[in-house]
Short mmCIF file of C-alpha atoms in Angstrom, two decimals:
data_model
loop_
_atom_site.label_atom_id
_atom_site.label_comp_id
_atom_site.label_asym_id
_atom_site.label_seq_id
_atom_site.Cartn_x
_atom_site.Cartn_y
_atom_site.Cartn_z
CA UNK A 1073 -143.87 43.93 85.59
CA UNK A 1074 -146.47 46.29 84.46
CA UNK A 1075 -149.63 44.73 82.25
CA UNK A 1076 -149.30 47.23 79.48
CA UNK A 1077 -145.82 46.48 78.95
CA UNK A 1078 -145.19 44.47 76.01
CA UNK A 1079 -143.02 41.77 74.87
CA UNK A 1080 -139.98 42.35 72.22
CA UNK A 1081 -138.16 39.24 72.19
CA UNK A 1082 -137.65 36.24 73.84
CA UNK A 1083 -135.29 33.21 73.83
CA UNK A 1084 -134.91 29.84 75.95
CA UNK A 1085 -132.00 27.97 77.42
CA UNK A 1086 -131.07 25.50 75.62
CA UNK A 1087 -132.06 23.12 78.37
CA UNK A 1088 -134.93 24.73 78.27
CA UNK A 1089 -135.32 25.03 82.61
CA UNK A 1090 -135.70 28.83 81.57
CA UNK A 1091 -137.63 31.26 79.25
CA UNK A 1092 -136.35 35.64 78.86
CA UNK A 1093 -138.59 38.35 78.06
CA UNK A 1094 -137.29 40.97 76.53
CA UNK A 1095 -139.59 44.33 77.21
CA UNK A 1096 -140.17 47.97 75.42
CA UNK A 1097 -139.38 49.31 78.73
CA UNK A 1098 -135.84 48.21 78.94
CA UNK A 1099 -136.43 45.31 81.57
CA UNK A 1100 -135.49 41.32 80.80
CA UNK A 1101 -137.75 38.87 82.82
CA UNK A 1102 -136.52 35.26 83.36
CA UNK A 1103 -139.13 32.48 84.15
CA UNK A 1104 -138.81 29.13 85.08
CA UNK A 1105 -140.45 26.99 82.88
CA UNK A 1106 -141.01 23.97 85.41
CA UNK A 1107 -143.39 26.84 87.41
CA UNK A 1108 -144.36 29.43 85.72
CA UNK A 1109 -142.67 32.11 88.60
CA UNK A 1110 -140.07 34.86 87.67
CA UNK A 1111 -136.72 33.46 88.57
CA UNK A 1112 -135.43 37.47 87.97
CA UNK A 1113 -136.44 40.52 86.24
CA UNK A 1114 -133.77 43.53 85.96
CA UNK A 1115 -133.80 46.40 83.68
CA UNK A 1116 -130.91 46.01 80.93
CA UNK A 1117 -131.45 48.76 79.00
CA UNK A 1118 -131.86 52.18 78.90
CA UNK A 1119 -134.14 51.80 75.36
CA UNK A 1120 -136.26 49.31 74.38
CA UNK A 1121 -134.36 45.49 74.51
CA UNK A 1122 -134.06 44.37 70.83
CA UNK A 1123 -133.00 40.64 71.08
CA UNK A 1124 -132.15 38.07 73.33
CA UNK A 1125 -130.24 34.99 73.11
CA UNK A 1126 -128.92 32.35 75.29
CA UNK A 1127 -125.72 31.43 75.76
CA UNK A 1128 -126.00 28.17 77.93
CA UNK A 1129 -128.15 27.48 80.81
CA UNK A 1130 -126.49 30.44 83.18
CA UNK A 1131 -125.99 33.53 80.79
CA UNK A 1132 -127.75 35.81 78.74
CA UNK A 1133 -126.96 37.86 76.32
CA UNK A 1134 -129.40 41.19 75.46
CA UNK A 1135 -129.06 44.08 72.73
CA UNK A 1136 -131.18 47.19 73.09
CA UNK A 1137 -132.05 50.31 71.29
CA UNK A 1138 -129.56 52.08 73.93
CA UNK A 1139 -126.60 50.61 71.22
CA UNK A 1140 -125.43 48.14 74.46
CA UNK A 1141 -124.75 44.29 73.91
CA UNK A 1142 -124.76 43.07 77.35
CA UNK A 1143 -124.03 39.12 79.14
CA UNK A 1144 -126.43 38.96 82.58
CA UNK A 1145 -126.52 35.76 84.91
CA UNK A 1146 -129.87 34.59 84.22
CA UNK A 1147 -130.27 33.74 88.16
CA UNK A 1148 -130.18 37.42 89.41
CA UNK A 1149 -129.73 39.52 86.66
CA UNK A 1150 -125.79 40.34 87.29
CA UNK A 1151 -124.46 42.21 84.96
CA UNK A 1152 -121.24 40.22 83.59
CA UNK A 1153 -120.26 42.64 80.80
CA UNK A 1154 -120.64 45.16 78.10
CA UNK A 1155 -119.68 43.95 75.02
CA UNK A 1156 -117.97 46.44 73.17
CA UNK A 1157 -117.76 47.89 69.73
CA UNK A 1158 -121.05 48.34 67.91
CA UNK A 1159 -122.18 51.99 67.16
CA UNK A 1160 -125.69 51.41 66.23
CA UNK A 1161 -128.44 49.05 67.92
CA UNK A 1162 -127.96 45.04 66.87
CA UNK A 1163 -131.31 43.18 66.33
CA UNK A 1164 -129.86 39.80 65.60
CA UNK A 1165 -128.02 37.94 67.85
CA UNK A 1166 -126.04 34.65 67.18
CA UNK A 1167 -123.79 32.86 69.46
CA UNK A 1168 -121.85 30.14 68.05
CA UNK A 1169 -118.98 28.59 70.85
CA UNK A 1170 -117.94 31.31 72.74
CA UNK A 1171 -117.88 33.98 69.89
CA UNK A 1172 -121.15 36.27 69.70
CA UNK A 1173 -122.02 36.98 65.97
CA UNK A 1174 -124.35 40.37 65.46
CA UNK A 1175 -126.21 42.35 62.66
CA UNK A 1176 -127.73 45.50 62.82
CA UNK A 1177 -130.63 47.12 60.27
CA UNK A 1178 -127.45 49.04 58.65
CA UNK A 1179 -126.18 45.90 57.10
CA UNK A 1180 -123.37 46.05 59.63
CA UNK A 1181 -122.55 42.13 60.61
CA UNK A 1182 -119.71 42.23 63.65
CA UNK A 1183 -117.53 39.24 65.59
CA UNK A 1184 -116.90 39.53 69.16
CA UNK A 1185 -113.98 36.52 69.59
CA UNK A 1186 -114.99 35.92 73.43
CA UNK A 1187 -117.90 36.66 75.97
CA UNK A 1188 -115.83 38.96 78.03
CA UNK A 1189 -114.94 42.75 78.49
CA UNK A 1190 -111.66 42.48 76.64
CA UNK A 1191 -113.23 40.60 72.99
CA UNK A 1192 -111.88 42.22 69.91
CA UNK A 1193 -114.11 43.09 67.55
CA UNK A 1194 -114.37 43.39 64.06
CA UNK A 1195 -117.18 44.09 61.74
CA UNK A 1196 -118.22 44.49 57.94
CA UNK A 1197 -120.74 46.23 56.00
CA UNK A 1198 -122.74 43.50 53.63
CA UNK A 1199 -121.99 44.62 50.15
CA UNK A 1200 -125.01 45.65 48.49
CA UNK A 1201 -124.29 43.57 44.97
CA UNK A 1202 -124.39 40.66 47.32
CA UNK A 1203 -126.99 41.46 49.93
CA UNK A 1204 -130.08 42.96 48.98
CA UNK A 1205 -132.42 44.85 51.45
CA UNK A 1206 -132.30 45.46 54.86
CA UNK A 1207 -131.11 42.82 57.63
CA UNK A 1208 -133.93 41.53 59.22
CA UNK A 1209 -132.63 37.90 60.89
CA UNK A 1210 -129.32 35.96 60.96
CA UNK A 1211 -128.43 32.25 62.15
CA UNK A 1212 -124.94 30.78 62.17
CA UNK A 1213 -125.06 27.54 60.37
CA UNK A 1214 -122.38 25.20 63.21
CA UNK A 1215 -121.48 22.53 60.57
CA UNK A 1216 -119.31 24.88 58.06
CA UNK A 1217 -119.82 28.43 60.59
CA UNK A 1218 -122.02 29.83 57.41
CA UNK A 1219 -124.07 32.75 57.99
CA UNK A 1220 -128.06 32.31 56.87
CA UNK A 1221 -129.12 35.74 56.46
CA UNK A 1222 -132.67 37.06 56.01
CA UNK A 1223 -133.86 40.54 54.47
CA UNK A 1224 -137.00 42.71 54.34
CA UNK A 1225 -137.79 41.86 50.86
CA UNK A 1226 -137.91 38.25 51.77
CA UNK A 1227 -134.67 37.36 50.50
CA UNK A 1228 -132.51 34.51 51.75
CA UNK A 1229 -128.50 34.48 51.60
CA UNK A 1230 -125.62 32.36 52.55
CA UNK A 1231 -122.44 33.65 53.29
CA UNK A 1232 -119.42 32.34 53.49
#
């Protein structure tokens, strides 16, 4: 890993043994957090990575400005697969169970139903009577599977 690469993301296992990097060059770097050394570094993308997030304590999930949603093992960097169906780059990520919940900056939010080559998935475009601005950050809500939805111009939204 280069010292003038920067950082664009990062997330942690939820058991927190690990930390990702995601980089402007492409590259996703895993550390262990008990010692401070790489556990793996791999390049993921073919742009710069947009977001990370964790699924559980073995898998990753990455979106890059290359319009690819990927799952790695965190433990080499295996590629597990390409999650299909986005045409433009996601920048949030959301995993709730074993579905992956995305948006991207068009207002696009999409559902893949499983973690595996062969998840459907469907998307919508946020109205714009309902959502103003542009999609900036998105959490699923796991009590009542509500989306909390954040926008340029500081807005905050729920959605059902």
């Amino acid at each position: 890993m280069s010292a003038t690469t920067f950082i664009r993301c990062m997330c942690v296992a939820a058991g927190g043994a690990w930390i990702a990097c995601g980089l402007a060059g492409g590259q996703v770097c895993v550390l262990d957090t008990r010692t401070g050394q790489p556990r793996a570094h791999w390049r993921a993308h073919d742009g710069e990575v947009l977001r990370l997030a964790a699924v559980d304590n073995n898998r990753l999930l990455s979106s890059g400005l290359d319009q690819v949603t990927a799952l790695w093992r965190v433990d080499d960097g295996e590629l597990i697969a390409h999650l299909k169906g986005t045409t433009e780059p996601v920048h949030c990520l959301s995993v709730y169970y074993n579905e992956l919940i995305s948006g991207t900056t068009n207002n696009r939010i999409g559902v893949h139903t499983s973690m595996d080559q062969e998840a459907s998935f469907s998307s919508t475009k946020l109205r714009s009577d309902t959502f103003k601005g542009v999609l900036t950050c998105m959490s699923v809500l796991p009590l009542n599977r509500l989306l909390l939805l954040g926008s340029d111009n500081g807005t905050i939204s729920l959605l059902c």
